[in-house]
CSV table of C-alpha atoms in Angstrom, one decimal:
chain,number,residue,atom,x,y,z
A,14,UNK,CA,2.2,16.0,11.7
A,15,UNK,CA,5.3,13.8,10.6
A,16,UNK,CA,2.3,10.9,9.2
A,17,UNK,CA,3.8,7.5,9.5
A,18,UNK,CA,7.6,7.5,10.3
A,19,UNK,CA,9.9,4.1,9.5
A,20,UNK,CA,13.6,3.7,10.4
A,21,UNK,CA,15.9,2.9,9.3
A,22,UNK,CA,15.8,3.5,6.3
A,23,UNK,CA,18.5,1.4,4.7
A,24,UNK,CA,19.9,-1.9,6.4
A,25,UNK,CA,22.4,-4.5,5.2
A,26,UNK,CA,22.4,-7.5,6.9
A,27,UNK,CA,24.3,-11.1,7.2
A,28,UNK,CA,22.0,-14.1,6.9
A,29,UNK,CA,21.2,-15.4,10.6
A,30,UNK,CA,21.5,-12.0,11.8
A,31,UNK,CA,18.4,-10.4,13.6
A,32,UNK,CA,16.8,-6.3,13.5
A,33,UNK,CA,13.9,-4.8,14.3
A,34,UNK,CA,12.5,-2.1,12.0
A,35,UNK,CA,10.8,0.3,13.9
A,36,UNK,CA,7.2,2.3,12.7
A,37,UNK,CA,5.7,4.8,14.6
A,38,UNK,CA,2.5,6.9,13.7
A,39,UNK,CA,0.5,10.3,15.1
A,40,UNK,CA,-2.4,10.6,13.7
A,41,UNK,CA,-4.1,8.4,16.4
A,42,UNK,CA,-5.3,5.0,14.2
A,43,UNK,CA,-6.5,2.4,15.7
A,44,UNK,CA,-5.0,-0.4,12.7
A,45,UNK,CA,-1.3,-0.4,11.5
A,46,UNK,CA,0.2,-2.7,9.0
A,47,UNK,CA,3.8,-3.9,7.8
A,48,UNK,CA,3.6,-5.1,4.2
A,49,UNK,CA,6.6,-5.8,1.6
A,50,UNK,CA,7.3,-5.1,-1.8
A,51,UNK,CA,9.7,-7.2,-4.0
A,52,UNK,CA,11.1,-6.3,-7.8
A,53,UNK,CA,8.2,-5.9,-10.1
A,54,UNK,CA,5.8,-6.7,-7.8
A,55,UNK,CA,2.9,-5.6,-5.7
A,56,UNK,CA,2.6,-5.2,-1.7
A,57,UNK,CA,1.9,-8.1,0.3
A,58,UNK,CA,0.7,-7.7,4.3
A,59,UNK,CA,3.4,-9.3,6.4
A,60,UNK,CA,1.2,-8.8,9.6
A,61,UNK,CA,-1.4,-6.2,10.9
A,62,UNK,CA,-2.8,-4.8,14.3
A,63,UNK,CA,-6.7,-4.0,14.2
A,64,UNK,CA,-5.9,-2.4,17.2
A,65,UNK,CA,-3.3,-1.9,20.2
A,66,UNK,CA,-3.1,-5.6,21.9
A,67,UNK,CA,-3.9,-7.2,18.9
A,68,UNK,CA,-2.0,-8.8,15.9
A,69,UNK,CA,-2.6,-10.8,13.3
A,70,UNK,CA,-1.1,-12.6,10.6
A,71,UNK,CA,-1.0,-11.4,7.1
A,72,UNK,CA,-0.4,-12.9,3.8
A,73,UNK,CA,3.1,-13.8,4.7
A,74,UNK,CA,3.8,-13.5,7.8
A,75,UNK,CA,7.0,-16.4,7.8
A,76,UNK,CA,10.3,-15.9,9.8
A,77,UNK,CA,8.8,-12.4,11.2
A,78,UNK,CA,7.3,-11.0,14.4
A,79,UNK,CA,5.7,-8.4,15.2
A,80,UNK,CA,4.8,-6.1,18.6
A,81,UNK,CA,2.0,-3.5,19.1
A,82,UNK,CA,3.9,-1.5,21.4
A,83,UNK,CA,1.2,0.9,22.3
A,84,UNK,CA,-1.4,2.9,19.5
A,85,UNK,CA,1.2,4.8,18.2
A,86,UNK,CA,4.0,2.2,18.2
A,87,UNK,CA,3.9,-1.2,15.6
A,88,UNK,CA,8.0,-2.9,15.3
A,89,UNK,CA,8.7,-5.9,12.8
A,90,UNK,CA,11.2,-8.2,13.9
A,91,UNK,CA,13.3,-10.3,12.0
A,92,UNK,CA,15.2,-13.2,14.2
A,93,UNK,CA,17.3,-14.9,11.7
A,94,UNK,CA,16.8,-13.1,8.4
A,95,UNK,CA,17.7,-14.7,5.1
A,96,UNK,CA,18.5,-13.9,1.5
A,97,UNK,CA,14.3,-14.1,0.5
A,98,UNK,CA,13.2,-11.7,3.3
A,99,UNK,CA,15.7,-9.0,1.2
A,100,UNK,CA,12.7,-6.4,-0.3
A,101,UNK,CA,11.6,-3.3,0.7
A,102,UNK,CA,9.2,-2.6,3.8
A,103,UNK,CA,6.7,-0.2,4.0
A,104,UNK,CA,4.5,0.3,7.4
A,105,UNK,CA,0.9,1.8,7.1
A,106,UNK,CA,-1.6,3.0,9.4
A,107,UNK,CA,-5.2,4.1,9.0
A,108,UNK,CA,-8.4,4.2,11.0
A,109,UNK,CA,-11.9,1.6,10.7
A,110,UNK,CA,-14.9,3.7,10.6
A,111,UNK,CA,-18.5,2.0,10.4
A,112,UNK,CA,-18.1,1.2,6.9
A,113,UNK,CA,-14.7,-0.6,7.0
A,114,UNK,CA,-11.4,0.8,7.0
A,115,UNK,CA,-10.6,4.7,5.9
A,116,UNK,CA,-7.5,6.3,4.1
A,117,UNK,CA,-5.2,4.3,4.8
A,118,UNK,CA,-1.3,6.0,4.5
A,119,UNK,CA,2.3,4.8,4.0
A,120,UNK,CA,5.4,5.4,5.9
A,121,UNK,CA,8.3,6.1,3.6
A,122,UNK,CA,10.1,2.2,3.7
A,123,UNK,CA,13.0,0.4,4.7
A,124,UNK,CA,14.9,-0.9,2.2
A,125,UNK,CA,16.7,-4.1,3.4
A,126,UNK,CA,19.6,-6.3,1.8
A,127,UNK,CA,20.4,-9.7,3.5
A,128,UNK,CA,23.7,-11.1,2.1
B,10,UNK,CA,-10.4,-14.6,-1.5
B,11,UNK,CA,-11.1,-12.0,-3.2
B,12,UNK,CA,-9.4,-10.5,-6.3
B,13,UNK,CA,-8.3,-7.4,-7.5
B,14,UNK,CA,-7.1,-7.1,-11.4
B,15,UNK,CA,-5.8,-3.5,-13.0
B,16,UNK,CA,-5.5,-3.0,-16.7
B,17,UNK,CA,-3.5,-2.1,-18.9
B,18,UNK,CA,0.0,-3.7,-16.5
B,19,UNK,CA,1.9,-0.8,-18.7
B,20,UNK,CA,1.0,2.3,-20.5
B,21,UNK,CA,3.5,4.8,-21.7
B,22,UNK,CA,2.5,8.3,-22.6
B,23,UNK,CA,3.5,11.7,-24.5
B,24,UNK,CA,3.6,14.2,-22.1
B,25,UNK,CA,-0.2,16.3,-22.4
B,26,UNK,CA,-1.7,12.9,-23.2
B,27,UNK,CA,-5.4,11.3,-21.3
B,28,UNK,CA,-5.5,7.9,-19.4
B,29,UNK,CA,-7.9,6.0,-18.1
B,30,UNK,CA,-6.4,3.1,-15.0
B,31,UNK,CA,-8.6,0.4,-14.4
B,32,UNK,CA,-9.7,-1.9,-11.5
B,33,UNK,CA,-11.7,-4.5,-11.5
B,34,UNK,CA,-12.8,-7.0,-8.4
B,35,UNK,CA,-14.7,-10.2,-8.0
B,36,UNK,CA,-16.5,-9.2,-5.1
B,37,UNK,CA,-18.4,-6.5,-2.9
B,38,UNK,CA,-16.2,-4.7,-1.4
B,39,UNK,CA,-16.7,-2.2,1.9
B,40,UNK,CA,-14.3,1.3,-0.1
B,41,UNK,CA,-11.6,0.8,-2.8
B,42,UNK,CA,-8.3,2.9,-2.8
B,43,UNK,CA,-6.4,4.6,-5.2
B,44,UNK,CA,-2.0,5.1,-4.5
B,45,UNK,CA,0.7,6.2,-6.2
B,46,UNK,CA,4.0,5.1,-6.1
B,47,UNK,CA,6.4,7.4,-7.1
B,48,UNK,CA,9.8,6.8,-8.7
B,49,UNK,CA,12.0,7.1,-5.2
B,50,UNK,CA,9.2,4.6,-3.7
B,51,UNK,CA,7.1,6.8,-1.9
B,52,UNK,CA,3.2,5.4,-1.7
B,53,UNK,CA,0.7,8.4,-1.5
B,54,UNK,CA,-3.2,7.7,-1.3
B,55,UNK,CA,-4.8,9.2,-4.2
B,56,UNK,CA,-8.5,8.7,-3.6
B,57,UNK,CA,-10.6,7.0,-0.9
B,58,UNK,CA,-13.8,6.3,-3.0
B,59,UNK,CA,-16.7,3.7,-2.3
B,60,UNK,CA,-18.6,4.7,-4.7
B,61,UNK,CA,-19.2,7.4,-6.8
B,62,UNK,CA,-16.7,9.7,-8.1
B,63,UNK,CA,-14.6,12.5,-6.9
B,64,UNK,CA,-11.7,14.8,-8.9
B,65,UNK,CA,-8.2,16.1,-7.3
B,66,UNK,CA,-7.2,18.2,-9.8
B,67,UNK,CA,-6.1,16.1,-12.9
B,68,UNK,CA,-7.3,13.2,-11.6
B,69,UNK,CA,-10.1,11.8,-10.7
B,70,UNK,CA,-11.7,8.4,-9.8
B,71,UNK,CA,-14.8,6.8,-10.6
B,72,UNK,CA,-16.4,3.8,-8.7
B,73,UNK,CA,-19.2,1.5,-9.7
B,74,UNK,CA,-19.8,-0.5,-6.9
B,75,UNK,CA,-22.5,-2.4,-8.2
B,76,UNK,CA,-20.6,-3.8,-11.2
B,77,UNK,CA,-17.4,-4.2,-9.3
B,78,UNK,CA,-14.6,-1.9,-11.2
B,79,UNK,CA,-12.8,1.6,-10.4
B,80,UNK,CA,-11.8,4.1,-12.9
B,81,UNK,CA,-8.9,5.9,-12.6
B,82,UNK,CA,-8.7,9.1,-15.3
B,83,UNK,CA,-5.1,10.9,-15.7
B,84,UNK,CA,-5.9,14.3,-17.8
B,85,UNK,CA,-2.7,15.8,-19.6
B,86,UNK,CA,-0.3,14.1,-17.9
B,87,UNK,CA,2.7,15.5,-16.7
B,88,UNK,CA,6.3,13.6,-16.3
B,89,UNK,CA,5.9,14.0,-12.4
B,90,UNK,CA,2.8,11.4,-13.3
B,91,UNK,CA,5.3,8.6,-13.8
B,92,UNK,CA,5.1,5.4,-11.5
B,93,UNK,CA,3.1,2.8,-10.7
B,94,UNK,CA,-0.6,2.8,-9.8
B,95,UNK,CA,-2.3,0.3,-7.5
B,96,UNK,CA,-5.7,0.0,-6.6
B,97,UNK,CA,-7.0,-1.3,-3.1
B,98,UNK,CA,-10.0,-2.5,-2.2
B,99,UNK,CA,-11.3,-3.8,1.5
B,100,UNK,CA,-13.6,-6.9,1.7
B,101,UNK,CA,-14.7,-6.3,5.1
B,102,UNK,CA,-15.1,-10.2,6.0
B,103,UNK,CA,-11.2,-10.6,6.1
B,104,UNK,CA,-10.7,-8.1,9.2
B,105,UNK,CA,-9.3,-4.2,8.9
B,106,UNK,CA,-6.7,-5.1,5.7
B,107,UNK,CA,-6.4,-4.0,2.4
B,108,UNK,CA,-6.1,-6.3,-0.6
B,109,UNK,CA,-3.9,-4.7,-3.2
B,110,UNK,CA,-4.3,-5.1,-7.3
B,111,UNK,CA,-0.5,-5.9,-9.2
B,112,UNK,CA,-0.5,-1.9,-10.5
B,113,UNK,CA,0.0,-0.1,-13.8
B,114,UNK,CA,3.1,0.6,-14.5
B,115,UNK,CA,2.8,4.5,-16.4
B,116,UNK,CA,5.8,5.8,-17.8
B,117,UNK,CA,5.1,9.5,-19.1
B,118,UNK,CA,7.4,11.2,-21.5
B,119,UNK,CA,8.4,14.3,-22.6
């Protein structure tokens, strides 16, 4: 089992431009997650899917998308990226069991520079 | 919303030393999380513990639910120990999602 893949897993981009970083899982979870990280600090939640077909806004979710492609499948777009949304992104998947969510485990991040 | 606080925000150690990570929330929580980061980045989950405690090798985690902290114990630590510690905990009222502590920052020498 590969876990949680990410790519890619360095980008450089111009302000204004767009990407999509890409997250994939196979261990069959229902929820998946795209959180950041920035110098010195903690992980925030960007956005999350409970489960396929359904999103929902995280912490800070501002100036990014996101798509629940199918269970395995959860993308983060960026449509006009800027200098602050330079940090480093780490998807996450793990599964809800009756008392709240289990393990929950990291892909291995993107780190990404906007210029 | 709830809060998650972990002490001491920076510990350095001697290589062979004991250390003892702690967590603290301001409410009930459904489980609480242990991870470590690793100096390239890499976020591995340590312990998945409600309540009670369990031990992977040198570590092990405590929970006390009741009173609303998590103990983290590091026994002779080794360099490969070096990075930062967060602790996680899920509310359950705000939907499947995680809220994350700041992190110890441990820096184990040799």
């Amino acid at each position: 089992n590969a876990g949680v893949t990410q790519t890619p897993k360095f980008q450089v981009l111009k302000t204004g431009q767009s990407m999509t970083l890409q997250c994939a899982q196979d261990m069959n979870h229902n929820s998946m997650y795209w959180y950041r990280q920035d110098p010195g600090m903690g992980l925030r939640l960007i956005y999350y899917s409970a489960s396929e077909g359904t999103t929902d806004k995280g912490e800070v979710p501002n100036g990014y998308n996101v798509s629940r492609l199918n269970k395995r499948e959860f993308s983060l777009r960026l449509e006009s990226a800027a200098p602050s949304q330079t940090s480093v992104y780490f998807c996450a998947s793990s599964e809800a069991g009756g008392q709240g969510l289990l393990k929950q485990y990291f892909g291995p991040g993107t780190r990404l520079t906007v210029t | 919303g709830i809060q998650v606080e972990q002490s001491p925000p920076d510990l350095i150690l001697q290589e062979g030393a004991n250390s003892t990570l702690r967590c603290n929330f301001s409410d009930s929580v459904n489980n609480l999380q242990w991870f470590h980061q690793n100096p390239w980045g890499q976020l591995i989950n340590l312990f998945y513990i409600p309540s009670g405690t369990k031990q992977n090798g040198r570590l092990s985690a405590t929970t006390v639910a009741t009173e609303r902290y998590s103990l983290l114990y590091i026994s002779s630590s080794q360099t490969t120990d070096s990075g930062v510690y967060f602790c996680a905990v899920d509310p359950g009222e705000y939907g499947n999602k995680l809220v994350f502590g700041a992190g110890t920052i441990l820096r184990v020498k040799s």
